[in-house]
Amino acid sequence: MTQPSGSVLSLFWSPLCAVGSHGPAGPNAQICLSVLGASIVPARPRLLVALWKGNYTHDLVRASGTLAITVLAEGQEGLLAPLGLRSGREGPKLGGLDCRLTPEGDPVFAGGAGWLRGRVIDAFDLGDATAFLAAVEETGAGEGTPLRWQTAQRTVGEAFLAKWAEKSARDRAAAERAMRWLA
Ligand SMILES: Cc1cc2nc3c(=O)[nH]c(=O)nc-3n(C[C@H](O)[C@H](O)[C@H](O)COP(=O)(O)O)c2cc1C
């Protein structure tokens, strides 16, 4: 994720998603580009979603066992700052954002390229992150072209990129200390 845009590893970035969940204090969501299809059985769709342990959404997904994913569309770059630079640990961050809640209470954002809601089947410890294997229970179509980080980086502006660089440096340092890696 912190690889340069031209890197071969950037080809594995998923479309930018808003991953939402809920807890006793209400719904929350974060930006994620680590979402991968993980089923070949059409009637049993699954996704693998890697969430960093420092994120509030991570803890909500782990505790509630449910999540909702909105695939962001081009034009929704405005969601990246409120959902991707701030933490719900600092207070509610969905105020003023156009979203609805699934029956479980997880937020789905208006205007996305598609959405789904899912339930956690298993969780795999990556050290710095958890890979949640989720059963997809409902999907919905949206409109527009899925937003990719390669594209969004060109339009989010200098102020966003500066804040992102600062936050990434902190997140990377924490990940380096905690991540599972070769012995
Ligand atoms: C472009 C972009 C991509 C991101 N990709 C991921 C990701 O793949 N996994 C992850 O856990 N966090 C990712 N994040 C970071 C979270 O969105 C960010 O830490 C957020 O503030 C967490 O919010 P929360 O603490 O309210 O859950 C990304 C952020 C941005 C801006």
Tab-separated table of C-alpha atoms and ligand atoms in Angstrom:
chain	number	residue	atom	x	y	z
A	1	MET	CA	0.000	0.000	0.000
A	2	THR	CA	2.886	2.312	0.647
A	3	GLN	CA	4.637	1.048	-2.497
A	4	PRO	CA	5.108	3.628	-5.261
A	5	SER	CA	2.192	3.816	-7.703
A	6	GLY	CA	4.263	2.303	-10.525
A	7	SER	CA	5.443	-0.693	-8.486
A	8	VAL	CA	4.319	-4.164	-9.528
A	9	LEU	CA	2.921	-4.496	-5.988
A	10	SER	CA	0.566	-1.584	-6.663
A	11	LEU	CA	-1.174	-3.842	-9.176
A	12	PHE	CA	-2.514	-5.774	-6.176
A	13	TRP	CA	-4.273	-2.753	-4.644
A	14	SER	CA	-8.016	-3.330	-4.678
A	15	PRO	CA	-10.357	-0.495	-5.641
A	16	LEU	CA	-10.620	1.925	-2.738
A	17	CYS	CA	-13.332	0.729	-0.360
A	18	ALA	CA	-15.073	2.152	2.670
A	19	VAL	CA	-15.205	-0.719	5.156
A	20	GLY	CA	-17.821	-0.104	7.832
A	21	SER	CA	-18.862	-1.822	10.996
A	22	HIS	CA	-20.570	-0.937	14.256
A	23	GLY	CA	-20.259	-1.087	18.027
A	24	PRO	CA	-22.038	0.140	21.141
A	25	ALA	CA	-21.040	3.723	20.248
A	26	GLY	CA	-22.533	3.405	16.753
A	27	PRO	CA	-21.236	2.912	13.221
A	28	ASN	CA	-17.760	3.686	11.940
A	29	ALA	CA	-15.855	3.197	8.685
A	30	GLN	CA	-12.358	3.351	7.258
A	31	ILE	CA	-10.697	3.384	3.847
A	32	CYS	CA	-9.144	0.104	2.682
A	33	LEU	CA	-7.451	-1.145	-0.480
A	34	SER	CA	-6.786	-4.662	0.800
A	35	VAL	CA	-9.977	-6.478	-0.240
A	36	LEU	CA	-9.733	-9.682	-2.250
A	37	GLY	CA	-12.261	-12.138	-3.681
A	38	ALA	CA	-11.825	-15.540	-2.004
A	39	SER	CA	-14.394	-17.995	-3.379
A	40	ILE	CA	-15.030	-19.894	-6.604
A	41	VAL	CA	-18.526	-20.987	-5.526
A	42	PRO	CA	-21.040	-18.403	-6.778
A	43	ALA	CA	-23.610	-19.280	-4.118
A	44	ARG	CA	-21.009	-18.835	-1.375
A	45	PRO	CA	-19.109	-15.629	-2.120
A	46	ARG	CA	-16.315	-14.720	0.280
A	47	LEU	CA	-13.860	-11.850	0.620
A	48	LEU	CA	-10.572	-11.465	2.467
A	49	VAL	CA	-10.287	-8.031	4.064
A	50	ALA	CA	-7.010	-6.972	5.709
A	51	LEU	CA	-7.470	-4.329	8.418
A	52	TRP	CA	-4.628	-2.843	10.458
A	53	LYS	CA	-4.929	-3.550	14.155
A	54	GLY	CA	-4.543	0.110	15.107
A	55	ASN	CA	-7.762	0.989	13.316
A	56	TYR	CA	-10.972	1.377	15.296
A	57	THR	CA	-12.883	-0.334	12.487
A	58	HIS	CA	-10.654	-3.383	12.947
A	59	ASP	CA	-11.804	-3.731	16.539
A	60	LEU	CA	-15.458	-3.196	15.588
A	61	VAL	CA	-15.336	-5.901	12.881
A	62	ARG	CA	-13.634	-8.294	15.283
A	63	ALA	CA	-16.151	-7.669	18.063
A	64	SER	CA	-19.362	-7.500	15.994
A	65	GLY	CA	-18.461	-10.059	13.319
A	66	THR	CA	-20.148	-7.983	10.614
A	67	LEU	CA	-19.041	-5.444	8.041
A	68	ALA	CA	-20.321	-3.505	5.050
A	69	ILE	CA	-18.165	-2.529	2.106
A	70	THR	CA	-18.787	0.325	-0.299
A	71	VAL	CA	-16.615	0.255	-3.416
A	72	LEU	CA	-15.885	3.947	-3.926
A	73	ALA	CA	-16.457	5.490	-7.341
A	74	GLU	CA	-14.395	8.138	-9.090
A	75	GLY	CA	-15.652	11.459	-7.742
A	76	GLN	CA	-15.810	10.183	-4.148
A	77	GLU	CA	-12.252	11.257	-3.305
A	78	GLY	CA	-13.844	13.540	-0.703
A	79	LEU	CA	-14.438	10.504	1.530
A	80	LEU	CA	-10.741	9.661	1.757
A	81	ALA	CA	-9.871	12.346	4.316
A	82	PRO	CA	-12.714	11.870	6.793
A	83	LEU	CA	-12.565	8.072	6.645
A	84	GLY	CA	-8.892	7.467	5.905
A	85	LEU	CA	-6.967	10.098	7.834
A	86	ARG	CA	-9.018	10.261	11.052
A	87	SER	CA	-9.836	7.526	13.529
A	88	GLY	CA	-13.219	6.836	15.036
A	89	ARG	CA	-11.299	6.401	18.279
A	90	GLU	CA	-11.114	10.216	18.373
A	91	GLY	CA	-14.906	10.529	18.122
A	92	PRO	CA	-17.734	9.906	15.654
A	93	LYS	CA	-16.599	10.639	12.111
A	94	LEU	CA	-19.607	9.865	9.935
A	95	GLY	CA	-21.455	13.120	10.717
A	96	GLY	CA	-22.403	14.926	7.515
A	97	LEU	CA	-21.551	11.953	5.308
A	98	ASP	CA	-24.342	10.482	3.181
A	99	CYS	CA	-24.712	6.894	4.356
A	100	ARG	CA	-27.368	4.406	5.433
A	101	LEU	CA	-27.101	1.500	7.841
A	102	THR	CA	-27.511	-2.202	7.032
A	103	PRO	CA	-29.829	-4.244	9.286
A	104	GLU	CA	-26.710	-5.052	11.337
A	105	GLY	CA	-25.925	-1.346	11.753
A	106	ASP	CA	-22.978	-1.112	9.378
A	107	PRO	CA	-22.663	1.993	7.161
A	108	VAL	CA	-23.002	1.902	3.362
A	109	PHE	CA	-22.110	5.127	1.549
A	110	ALA	CA	-24.267	6.725	-1.142
A	111	GLY	CA	-22.833	7.121	-4.612
A	112	GLY	CA	-20.476	4.144	-4.628
A	113	ALA	CA	-19.719	1.794	-7.526
A	114	GLY	CA	-21.271	-1.076	-5.536
A	115	TRP	CA	-21.743	-2.306	-1.993
A	116	LEU	CA	-22.119	-5.485	0.057
A	117	ARG	CA	-22.620	-6.637	3.586
A	118	GLY	CA	-20.868	-9.605	5.103
A	119	ARG	CA	-20.250	-11.694	8.182
A	120	VAL	CA	-16.880	-12.837	9.493
A	121	ILE	CA	-16.157	-16.554	9.116
A	122	ASP	CA	-12.590	-16.524	10.412
A	123	ALA	CA	-9.776	-14.134	11.263
A	124	PHE	CA	-6.081	-14.622	10.497
A	125	ASP	CA	-3.440	-12.883	12.546
A	126	LEU	CA	-0.865	-11.057	10.414
A	127	GLY	CA	0.806	-9.473	13.453
A	128	ASP	CA	0.212	-5.858	12.465
A	129	ALA	CA	-3.165	-6.571	10.851
A	130	THR	CA	-5.952	-9.112	10.742
A	131	ALA	CA	-7.178	-10.728	7.533
A	132	PHE	CA	-10.906	-11.258	7.973
A	133	LEU	CA	-12.527	-13.948	5.844
A	134	ALA	CA	-16.088	-12.744	5.306
A	135	ALA	CA	-19.147	-14.459	3.860
A	136	VAL	CA	-20.956	-12.037	1.563
A	137	GLU	CA	-24.647	-12.019	2.479
A	138	GLU	CA	-26.004	-9.311	0.181
A	139	THR	CA	-24.640	-7.223	-2.656
A	140	GLY	CA	-25.936	-4.141	-4.414
A	141	ALA	CA	-25.037	-2.390	-7.637
A	142	GLY	CA	-23.905	1.191	-7.841
A	143	GLU	CA	-22.755	3.580	-10.525
A	144	GLY	CA	-19.532	4.938	-11.865
A	145	THR	CA	-15.981	3.765	-12.251
A	146	PRO	CA	-14.342	2.173	-9.206
A	147	LEU	CA	-11.859	4.592	-7.656
A	148	ARG	CA	-8.253	3.408	-7.560
A	149	TRP	CA	-5.562	4.841	-5.312
A	150	GLN	CA	-3.357	5.314	-8.375
A	151	THR	CA	-6.008	7.695	-9.750
A	152	ALA	CA	-7.029	9.285	-6.449
A	153	GLN	CA	-3.453	10.291	-5.612
A	154	ARG	CA	-3.523	12.612	-8.613
A	155	THR	CA	-6.633	14.461	-7.432
A	156	VAL	CA	-6.620	14.525	-3.605
A	157	GLY	CA	-4.306	17.521	-3.416
A	158	GLU	CA	-1.082	18.404	-1.619
A	159	ALA	CA	-2.627	18.949	1.815
A	160	PHE	CA	-4.099	15.441	1.839
A	161	LEU	CA	-0.871	13.878	0.592
A	162	ALA	CA	1.166	15.657	3.270
A	163	LYS	CA	-1.151	14.440	6.059
A	164	TRP	CA	-1.177	10.967	4.522
A	165	ALA	CA	2.628	10.838	4.393
A	166	GLU	CA	2.827	11.817	8.059
A	167	LYS	CA	0.218	9.255	9.135
A	168	SER	CA	1.755	6.537	6.925
A	169	ALA	CA	5.144	7.009	8.551
A	170	ARG	CA	3.603	6.433	11.995
A	171	ASP	CA	1.511	3.464	10.790
A	172	ARG	CA	4.517	1.888	9.029
A	173	ALA	CA	6.691	2.159	12.129
A	174	ALA	CA	4.014	0.462	14.236
A	175	ALA	CA	3.508	-2.231	11.585
A	176	GLU	CA	7.212	-2.947	11.342
A	177	ARG	CA	7.354	-3.645	15.065
A	178	ALA	CA	4.316	-5.936	15.057
A	179	MET	CA	4.184	-7.696	11.689
A	180	ARG	CA	4.755	-11.382	11.143
A	181	TRP	CA	7.686	-11.895	8.811
A	182	LEU	CA	10.284	-14.494	7.921
A	183	ALA	CA	12.128	-15.969	10.904
B	1	LIG	C1	-5.691	5.438	0.379
B	1	LIG	C2	-5.802	4.734	1.699
B	1	LIG	C3	-5.691	3.354	1.749
B	1	LIG	C4	-5.789	2.667	2.964
B	1	LIG	N1	-5.708	1.298	2.974
B	1	LIG	C5	-5.867	0.632	4.146
B	1	LIG	C6	-5.871	-0.795	4.177
B	1	LIG	O1	-5.733	-1.459	3.156
B	1	LIG	N2	-6.069	-1.419	5.376
B	1	LIG	C7	-6.235	-0.709	6.529
B	1	LIG	O2	-6.461	-1.304	7.587
B	1	LIG	N3	-6.210	0.652	6.536
B	1	LIG	C8	-6.042	1.328	5.372
B	1	LIG	N4	-6.043	2.699	5.352
B	1	LIG	C9	-5.994	3.436	6.624
B	1	LIG	C10	-7.311	3.649	7.343
B	1	LIG	O3	-8.330	4.041	6.464
B	1	LIG	C11	-7.071	4.736	8.400
B	1	LIG	O4	-6.080	4.283	9.315
B	1	LIG	C12	-8.317	5.182	9.127
B	1	LIG	O5	-8.060	6.420	9.756
B	1	LIG	C13	-8.792	4.184	10.167
B	1	LIG	O6	-9.947	4.695	10.743
B	1	LIG	P1	-10.595	4.046	12.054
B	1	LIG	O7	-9.551	4.088	13.152
B	1	LIG	O8	-11.774	4.934	12.359
B	1	LIG	O9	-10.978	2.650	11.712
B	1	LIG	C14	-5.983	3.403	4.160
B	1	LIG	C15	-6.121	4.798	4.104
B	1	LIG	C16	-6.030	5.462	2.889
B	1	LIG	C17	-6.191	6.958	2.863
